[in-house]
Coordinates of C-alpha atoms and ligand atoms in Angstrom, one line a residue:
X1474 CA 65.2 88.4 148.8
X1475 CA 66.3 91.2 146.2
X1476 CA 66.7 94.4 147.6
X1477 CA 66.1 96.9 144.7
X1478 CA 68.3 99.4 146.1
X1479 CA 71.6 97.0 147.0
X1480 CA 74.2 96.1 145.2
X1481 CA 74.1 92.6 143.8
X1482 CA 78.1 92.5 143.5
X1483 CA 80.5 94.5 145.3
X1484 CA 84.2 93.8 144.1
X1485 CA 86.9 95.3 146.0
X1486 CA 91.1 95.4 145.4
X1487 CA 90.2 91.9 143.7
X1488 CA 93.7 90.4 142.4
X1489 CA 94.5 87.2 140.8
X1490 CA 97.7 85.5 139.9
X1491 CA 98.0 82.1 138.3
X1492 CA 101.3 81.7 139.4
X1493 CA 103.9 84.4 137.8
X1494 CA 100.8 85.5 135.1
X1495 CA 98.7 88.5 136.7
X1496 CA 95.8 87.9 135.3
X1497 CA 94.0 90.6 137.6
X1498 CA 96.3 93.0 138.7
X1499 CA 93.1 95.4 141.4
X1500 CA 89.7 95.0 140.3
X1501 CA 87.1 97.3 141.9
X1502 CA 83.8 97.2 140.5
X1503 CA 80.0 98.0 141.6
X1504 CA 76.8 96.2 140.0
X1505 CA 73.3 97.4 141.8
X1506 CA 70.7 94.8 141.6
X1507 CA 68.8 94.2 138.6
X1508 CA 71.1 95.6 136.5
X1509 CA 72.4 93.7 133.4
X1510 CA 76.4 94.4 133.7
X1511 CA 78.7 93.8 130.6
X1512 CA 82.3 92.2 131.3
X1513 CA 83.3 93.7 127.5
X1514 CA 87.5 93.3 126.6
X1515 CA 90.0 91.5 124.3
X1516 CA 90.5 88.0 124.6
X1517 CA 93.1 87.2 127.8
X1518 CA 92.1 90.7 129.5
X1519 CA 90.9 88.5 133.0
X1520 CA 87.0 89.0 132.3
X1521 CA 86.4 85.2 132.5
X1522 CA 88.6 85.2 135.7
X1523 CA 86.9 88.0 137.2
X1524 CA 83.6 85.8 136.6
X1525 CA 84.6 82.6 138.3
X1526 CA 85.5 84.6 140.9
X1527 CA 82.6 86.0 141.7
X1528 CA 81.2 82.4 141.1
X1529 CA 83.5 81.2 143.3
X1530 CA 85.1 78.6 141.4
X1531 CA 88.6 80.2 142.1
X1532 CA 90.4 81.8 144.9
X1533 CA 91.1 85.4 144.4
X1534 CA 95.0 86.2 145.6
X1535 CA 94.0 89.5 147.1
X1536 CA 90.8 91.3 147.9
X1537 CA 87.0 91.0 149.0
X1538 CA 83.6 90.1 147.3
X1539 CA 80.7 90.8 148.8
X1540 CA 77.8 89.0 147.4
X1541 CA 74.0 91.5 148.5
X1542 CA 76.7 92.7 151.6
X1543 CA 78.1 89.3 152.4
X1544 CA 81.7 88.7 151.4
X1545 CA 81.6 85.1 150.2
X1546 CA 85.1 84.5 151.2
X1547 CA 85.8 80.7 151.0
X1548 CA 82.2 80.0 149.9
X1549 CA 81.9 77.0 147.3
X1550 CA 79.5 78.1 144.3
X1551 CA 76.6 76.3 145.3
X1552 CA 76.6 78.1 148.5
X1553 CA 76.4 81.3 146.6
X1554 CA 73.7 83.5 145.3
X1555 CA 74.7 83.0 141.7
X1556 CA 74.7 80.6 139.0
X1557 CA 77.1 80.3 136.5
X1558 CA 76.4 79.5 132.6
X1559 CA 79.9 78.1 131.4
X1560 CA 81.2 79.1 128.0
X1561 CA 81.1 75.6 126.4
X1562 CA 77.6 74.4 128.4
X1563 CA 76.6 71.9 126.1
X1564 CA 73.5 70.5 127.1
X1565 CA 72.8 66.6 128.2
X1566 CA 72.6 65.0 124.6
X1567 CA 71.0 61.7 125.8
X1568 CA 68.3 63.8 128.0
X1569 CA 64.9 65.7 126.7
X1570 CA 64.0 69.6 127.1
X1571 CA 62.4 68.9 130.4
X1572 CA 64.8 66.8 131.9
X1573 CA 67.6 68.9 130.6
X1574 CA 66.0 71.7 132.6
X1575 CA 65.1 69.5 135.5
X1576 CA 68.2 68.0 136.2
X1577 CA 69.3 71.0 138.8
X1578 CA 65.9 70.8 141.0
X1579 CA 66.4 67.3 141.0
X1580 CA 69.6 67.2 142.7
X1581 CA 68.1 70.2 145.4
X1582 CA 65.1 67.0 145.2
X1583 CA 62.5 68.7 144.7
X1584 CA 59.1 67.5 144.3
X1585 CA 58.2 66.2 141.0
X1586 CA 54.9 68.5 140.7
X1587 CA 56.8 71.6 141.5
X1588 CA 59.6 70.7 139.1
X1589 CA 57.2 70.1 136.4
X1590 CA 56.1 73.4 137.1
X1591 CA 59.0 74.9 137.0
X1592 CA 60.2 73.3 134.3
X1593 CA 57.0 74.6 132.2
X1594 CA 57.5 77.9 133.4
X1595 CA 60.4 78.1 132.3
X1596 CA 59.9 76.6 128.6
X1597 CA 57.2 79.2 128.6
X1598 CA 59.8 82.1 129.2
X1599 CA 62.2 81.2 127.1
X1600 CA 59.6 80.9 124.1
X1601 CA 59.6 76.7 123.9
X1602 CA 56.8 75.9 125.2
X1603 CA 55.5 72.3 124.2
X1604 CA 59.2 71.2 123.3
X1605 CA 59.3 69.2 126.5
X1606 CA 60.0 66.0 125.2
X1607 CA 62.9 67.1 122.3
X1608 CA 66.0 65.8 122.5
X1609 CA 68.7 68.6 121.8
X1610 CA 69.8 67.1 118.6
X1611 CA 66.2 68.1 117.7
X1612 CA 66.7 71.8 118.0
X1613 CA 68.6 74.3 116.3
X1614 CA 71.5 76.0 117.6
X1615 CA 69.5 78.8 119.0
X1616 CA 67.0 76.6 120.6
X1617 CA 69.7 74.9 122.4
X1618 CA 71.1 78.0 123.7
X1619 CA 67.6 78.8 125.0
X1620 CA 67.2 75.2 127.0
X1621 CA 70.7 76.3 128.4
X1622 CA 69.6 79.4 129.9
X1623 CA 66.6 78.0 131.3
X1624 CA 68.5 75.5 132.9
X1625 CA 70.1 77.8 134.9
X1626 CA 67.4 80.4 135.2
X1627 CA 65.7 77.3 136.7
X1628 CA 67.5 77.5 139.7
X1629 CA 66.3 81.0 140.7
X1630 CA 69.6 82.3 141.8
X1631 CA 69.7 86.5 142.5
X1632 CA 72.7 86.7 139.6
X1633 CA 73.6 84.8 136.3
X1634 CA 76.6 85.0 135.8
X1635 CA 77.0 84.5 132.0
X1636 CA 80.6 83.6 130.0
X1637 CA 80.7 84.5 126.5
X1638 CA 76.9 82.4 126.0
X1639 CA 76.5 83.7 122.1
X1640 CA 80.0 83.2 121.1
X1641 CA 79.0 79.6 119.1
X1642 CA 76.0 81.4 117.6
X1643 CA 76.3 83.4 114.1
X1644 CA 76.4 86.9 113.7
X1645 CA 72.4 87.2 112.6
X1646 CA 71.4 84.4 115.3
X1647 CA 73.5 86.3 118.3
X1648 CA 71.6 89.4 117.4
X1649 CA 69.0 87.4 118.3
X1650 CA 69.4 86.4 121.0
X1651 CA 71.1 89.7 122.7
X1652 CA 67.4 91.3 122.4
X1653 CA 66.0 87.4 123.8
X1654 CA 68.2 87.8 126.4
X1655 CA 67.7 91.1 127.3
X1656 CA 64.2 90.7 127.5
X1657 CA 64.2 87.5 129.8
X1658 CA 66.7 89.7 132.3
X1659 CA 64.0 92.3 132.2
X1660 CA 61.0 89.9 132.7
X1661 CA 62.9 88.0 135.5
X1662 CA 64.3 91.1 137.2
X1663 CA 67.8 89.5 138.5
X1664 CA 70.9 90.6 137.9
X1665 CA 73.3 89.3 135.2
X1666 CA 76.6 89.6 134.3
X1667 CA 77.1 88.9 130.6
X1668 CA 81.5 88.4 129.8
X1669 CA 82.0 89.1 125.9
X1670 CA 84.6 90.6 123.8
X1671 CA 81.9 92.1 121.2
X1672 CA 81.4 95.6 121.5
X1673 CA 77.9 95.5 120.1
X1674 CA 77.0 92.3 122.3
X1675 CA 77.8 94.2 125.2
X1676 CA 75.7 97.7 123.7
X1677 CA 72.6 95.6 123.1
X1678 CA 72.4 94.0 126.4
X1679 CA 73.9 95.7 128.8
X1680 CA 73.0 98.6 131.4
X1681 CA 76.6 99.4 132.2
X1682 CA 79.9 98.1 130.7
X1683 CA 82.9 97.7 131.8
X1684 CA 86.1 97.7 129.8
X1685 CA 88.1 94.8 131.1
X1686 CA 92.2 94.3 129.6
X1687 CA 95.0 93.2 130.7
X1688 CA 93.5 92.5 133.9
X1689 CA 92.9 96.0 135.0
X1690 CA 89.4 97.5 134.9
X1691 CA 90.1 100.6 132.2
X1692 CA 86.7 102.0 132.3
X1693 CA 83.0 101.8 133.0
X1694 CA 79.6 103.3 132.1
X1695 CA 76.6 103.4 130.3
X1696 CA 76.6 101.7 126.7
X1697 CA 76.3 105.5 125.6
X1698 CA 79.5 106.9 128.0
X1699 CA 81.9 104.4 126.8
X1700 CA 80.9 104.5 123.2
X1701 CA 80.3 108.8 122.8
X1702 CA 82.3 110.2 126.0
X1703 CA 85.2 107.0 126.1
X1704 CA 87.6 108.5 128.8
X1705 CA 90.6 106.5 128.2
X1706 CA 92.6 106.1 125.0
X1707 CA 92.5 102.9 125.3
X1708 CA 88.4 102.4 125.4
X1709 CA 88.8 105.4 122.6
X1710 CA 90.5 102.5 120.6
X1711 CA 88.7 99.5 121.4
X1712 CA 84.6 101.2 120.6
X1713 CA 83.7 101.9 118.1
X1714 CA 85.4 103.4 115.0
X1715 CA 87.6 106.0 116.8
X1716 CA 90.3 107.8 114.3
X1717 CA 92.8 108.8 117.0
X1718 CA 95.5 111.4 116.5
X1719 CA 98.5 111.4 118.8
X1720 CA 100.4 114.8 119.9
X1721 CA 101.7 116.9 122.4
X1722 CA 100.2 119.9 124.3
X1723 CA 101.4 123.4 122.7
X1724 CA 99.6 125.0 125.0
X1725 CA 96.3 125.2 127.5
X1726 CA 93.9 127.7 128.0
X1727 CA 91.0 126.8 130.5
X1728 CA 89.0 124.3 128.5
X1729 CA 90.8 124.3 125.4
X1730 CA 93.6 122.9 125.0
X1731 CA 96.2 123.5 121.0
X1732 CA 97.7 120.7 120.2
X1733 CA 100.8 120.3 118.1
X1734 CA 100.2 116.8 115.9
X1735 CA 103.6 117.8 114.5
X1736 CA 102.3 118.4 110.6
X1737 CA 99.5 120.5 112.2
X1738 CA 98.0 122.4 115.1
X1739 CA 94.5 122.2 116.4
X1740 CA 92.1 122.8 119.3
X1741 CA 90.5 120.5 121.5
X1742 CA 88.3 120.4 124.3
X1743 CA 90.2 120.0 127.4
X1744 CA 87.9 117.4 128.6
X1745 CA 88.4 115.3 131.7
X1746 CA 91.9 115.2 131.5
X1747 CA 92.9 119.1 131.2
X1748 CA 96.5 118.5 130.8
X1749 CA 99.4 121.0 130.8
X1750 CA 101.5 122.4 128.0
X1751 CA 104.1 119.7 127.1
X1752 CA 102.4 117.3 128.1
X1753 CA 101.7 114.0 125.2
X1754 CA 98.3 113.2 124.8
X1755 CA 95.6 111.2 122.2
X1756 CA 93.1 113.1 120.4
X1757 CA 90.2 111.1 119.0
X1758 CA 87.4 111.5 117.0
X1759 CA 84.6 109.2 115.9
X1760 CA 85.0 108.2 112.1
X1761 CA 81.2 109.2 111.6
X1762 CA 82.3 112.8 112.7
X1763 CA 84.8 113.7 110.4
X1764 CA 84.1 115.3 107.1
X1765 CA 86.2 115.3 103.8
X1766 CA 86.8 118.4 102.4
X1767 CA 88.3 119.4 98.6
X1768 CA 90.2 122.5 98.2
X1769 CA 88.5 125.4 98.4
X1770 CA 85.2 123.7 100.1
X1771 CA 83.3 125.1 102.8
X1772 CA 84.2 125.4 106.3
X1773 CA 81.9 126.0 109.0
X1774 CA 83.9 128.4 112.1
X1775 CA 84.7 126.4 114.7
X1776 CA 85.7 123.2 112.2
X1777 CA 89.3 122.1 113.0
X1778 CA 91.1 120.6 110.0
X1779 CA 94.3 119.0 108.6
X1780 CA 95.9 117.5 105.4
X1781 CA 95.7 114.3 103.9
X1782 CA 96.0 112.5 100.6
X1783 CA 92.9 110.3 99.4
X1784 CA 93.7 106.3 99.3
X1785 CA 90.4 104.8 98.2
X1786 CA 86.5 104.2 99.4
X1787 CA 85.6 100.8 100.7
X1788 CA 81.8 100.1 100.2
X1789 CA 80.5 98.7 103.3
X1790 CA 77.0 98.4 102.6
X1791 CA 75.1 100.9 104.8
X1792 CA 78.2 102.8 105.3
X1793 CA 81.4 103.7 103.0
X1794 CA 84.7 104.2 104.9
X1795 CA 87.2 106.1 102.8
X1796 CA 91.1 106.0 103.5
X1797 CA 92.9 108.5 103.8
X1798 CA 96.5 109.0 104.5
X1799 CA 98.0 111.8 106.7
X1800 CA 101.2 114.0 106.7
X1801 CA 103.4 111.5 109.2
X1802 CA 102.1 108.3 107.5
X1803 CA 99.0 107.1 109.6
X1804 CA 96.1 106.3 108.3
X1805 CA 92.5 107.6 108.7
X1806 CA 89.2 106.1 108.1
X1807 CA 86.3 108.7 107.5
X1808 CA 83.1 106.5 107.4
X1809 CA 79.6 108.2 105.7
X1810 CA 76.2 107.1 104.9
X1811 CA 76.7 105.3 101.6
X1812 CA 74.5 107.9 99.9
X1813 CA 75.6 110.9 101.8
X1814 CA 78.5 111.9 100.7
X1815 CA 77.6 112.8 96.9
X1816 CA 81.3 114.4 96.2
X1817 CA 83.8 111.9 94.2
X1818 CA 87.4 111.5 95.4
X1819 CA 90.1 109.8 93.4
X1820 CA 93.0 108.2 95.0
X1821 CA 96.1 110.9 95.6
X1822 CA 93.7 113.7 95.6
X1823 CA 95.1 116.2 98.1
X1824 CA 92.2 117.0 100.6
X1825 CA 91.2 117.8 104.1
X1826 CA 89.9 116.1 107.0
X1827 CA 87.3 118.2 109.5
X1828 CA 85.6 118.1 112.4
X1829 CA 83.5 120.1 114.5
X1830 CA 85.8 120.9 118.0
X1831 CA 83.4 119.6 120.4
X1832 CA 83.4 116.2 118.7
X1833 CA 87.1 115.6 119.6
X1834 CA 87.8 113.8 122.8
X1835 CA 91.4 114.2 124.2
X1836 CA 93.2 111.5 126.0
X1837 CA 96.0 110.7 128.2
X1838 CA 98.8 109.1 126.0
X1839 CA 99.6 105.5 128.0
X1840 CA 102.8 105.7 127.6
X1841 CA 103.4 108.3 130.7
Ligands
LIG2174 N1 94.1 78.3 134.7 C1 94.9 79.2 134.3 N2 96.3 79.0 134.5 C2 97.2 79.9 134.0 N3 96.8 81.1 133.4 C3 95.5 81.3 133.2 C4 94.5 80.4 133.6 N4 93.3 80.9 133.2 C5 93.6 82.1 132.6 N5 94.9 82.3 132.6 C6 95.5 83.5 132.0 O1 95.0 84.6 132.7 C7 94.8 85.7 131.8 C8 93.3 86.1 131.8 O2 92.5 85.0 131.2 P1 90.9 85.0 131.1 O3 90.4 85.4 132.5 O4 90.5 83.7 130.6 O5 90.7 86.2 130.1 P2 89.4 86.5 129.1 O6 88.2 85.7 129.6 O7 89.2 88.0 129.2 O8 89.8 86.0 127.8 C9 95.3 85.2 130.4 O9 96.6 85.7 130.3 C10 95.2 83.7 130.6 O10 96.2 83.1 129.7
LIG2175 MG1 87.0 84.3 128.6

């Protein structure tokens, strides 16, 4: 029934208003089959809306999904190729494993040799096999998030559609889990789309993202586009640890673009956005990038720097991020390798910030 080469979800001018709140203002949005798609945004951005839509457990106001080519237009969910697995699924509490898992075939009635089969199959995927008889109160939190995506894998639907489904875990579990999770997608070969406001959730999982807030879809792309070539300030903000620098164009050159930060002027790649001279735009740079330099220290040719006083270093473990303050107030964060940067800074010191040209990204300022 999967076509390799279709697309699994096919989202077009999608809009949805609950009453005066917009909560999708025109969604269009692509995921090929197989794929395992990321909803990623802040909390209230529309990505659970955009899931029950395609669920079909809400109307849209405006717009078309097609479903493998089919636009399920007034189709109930369980007329649909997908199943959904809510944020707060809480399994059966008085039910085993097995019956936990059953309880879906048993309402398509199913015979009870092929939904014992099932059922074992499906133990066996999700790495419980021989916890049939468990009840859930028996298993750990994990364990219980495993029996839940059985359950629904169960059902052998062409796309899981997945709300938030680690949020309840902790940080070390959820890890986890993303790499489980990824792994059962990959063994089972359907398509899922996984909604989650954390970042590195979405990077461990996913194929593709996309950047969902305020109910417009911002960007999408590879776990690698959004977090190394982010097109949009906003995605510049939200991924990673971006240090972004606002200004206005002095003036533009082909692919390079100076920019007048107002304490300082530097060049930038023009990048996708090639503005024109005057125009206000967001320069950002990755924290990792960016280099501290004391008086008089070396500078390679095509570094770009600019003042700043030293605040402090805040040991992070792997990493230190150091604060530092620039010319018009803002503050910067210039994050290292703990042993890596072997220098000592004391707070006040008058230094430099660097970077390398090709490692800034420029951005359309959202306020035009
Ligand atoms: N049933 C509802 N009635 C009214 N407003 C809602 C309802 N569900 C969601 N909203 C609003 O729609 C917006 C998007 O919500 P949601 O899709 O849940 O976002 P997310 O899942 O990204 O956190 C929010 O402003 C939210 O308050
Ligand atoms: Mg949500």
């Amino acid at each position: 029934m999967v076509n390799a080469a279709d697309s699994a979800v096919e989202v077009i001018d999608l809009a949805k208003n609950y009453g005066p709140v917009r909560a999708l203002r025109s969604i269009n949005l692509t995921v090929e089959s197989g794929q395992y798609y990321a909803l990623l945004g802040p909390s209230g951005g529309g990505k659970t809306t955009l899931l029950r839509l395609i669920g079909g457990f809400i109307k849209p106001s405006g717009g078309r999904i097609l479903l493998h080519g089919h636009d399920v237009n007034g189709l109930a969910p369980n007329h649909r190729p997908t199943t959904m697995v809510f944020q707060s699924f809480a399994l059966f509490p008085h039910m085993s494993v097995e019956k936990n898992i059953a309880y879906g075939l048993k309402l398509q009635r199913l015979p009870k040799s092929e939904i014992r089969e099932k059922t074992g199959a499906m133990l066996e995927l999700v790495g419980l096999a021989g916890y049939n008889s468990r009840m859930p109160h028996e298993l750990s939190g994990g364990q219980q998030q495993r029996v839940q995506l059985a359950r629904s894998l169960v059902l052998e639907s062409d796309i899981l559609l997945l709300d938030e489904p680690l949020a309840s875990l902790d940080a070390k579990l959820r890890k986890e889990m993303c790499l489980e999770l990824k792994r059962i997608q990959e063994k089972v070969g359907i398509t899922f789309i996984h909604v989650t406001h954390n970042q590195e959730e979405a990077m461990t999982v996913a194929d593709r993202i996309a950047i969902i807030a305020g109910g417009d879809l911002i960007e999408e792309g590879t776990p690698r586009d959004i977090y190394e070539r982010p097109v949009e300030r906003f995605t510049a903000e939200f991924i990673g640890e971006n240090s972004l620098l606002d200004g206005r164009v002095a003036s533009a050159n082909g692919d390079r673009v100076s920019v007048d930060l107002g304490f300082a002027k530097i060049e930038a790649p023009a990048g996708n956005i090639s503005p024109a001279a005057g125009a206000a735009v967001t320069l950002s740079v990755r924290s990792e990038l960016l280099r501290l330099i004391v008086p008089g220290g070396e500078l390679g040719g095509a570094m770009q720097t600019i003042p700043a006083t030293y605040v402090e270093e805040i040991y992070l473990g792997l990493t230190t991020s150091h604060l530092v303050t620039l010319p018009n107030g803002d503050e910067m964060a210039v994050r290292h390798l703990s042993e890596g940067q072997s220098a000592h800074f004391h707070p006040g010191q008058d230094i430099r910030i660097g970077w390398h040209m090709v490692d800034a990204r420029l951005h359309r300022t959202q306020t035009e």
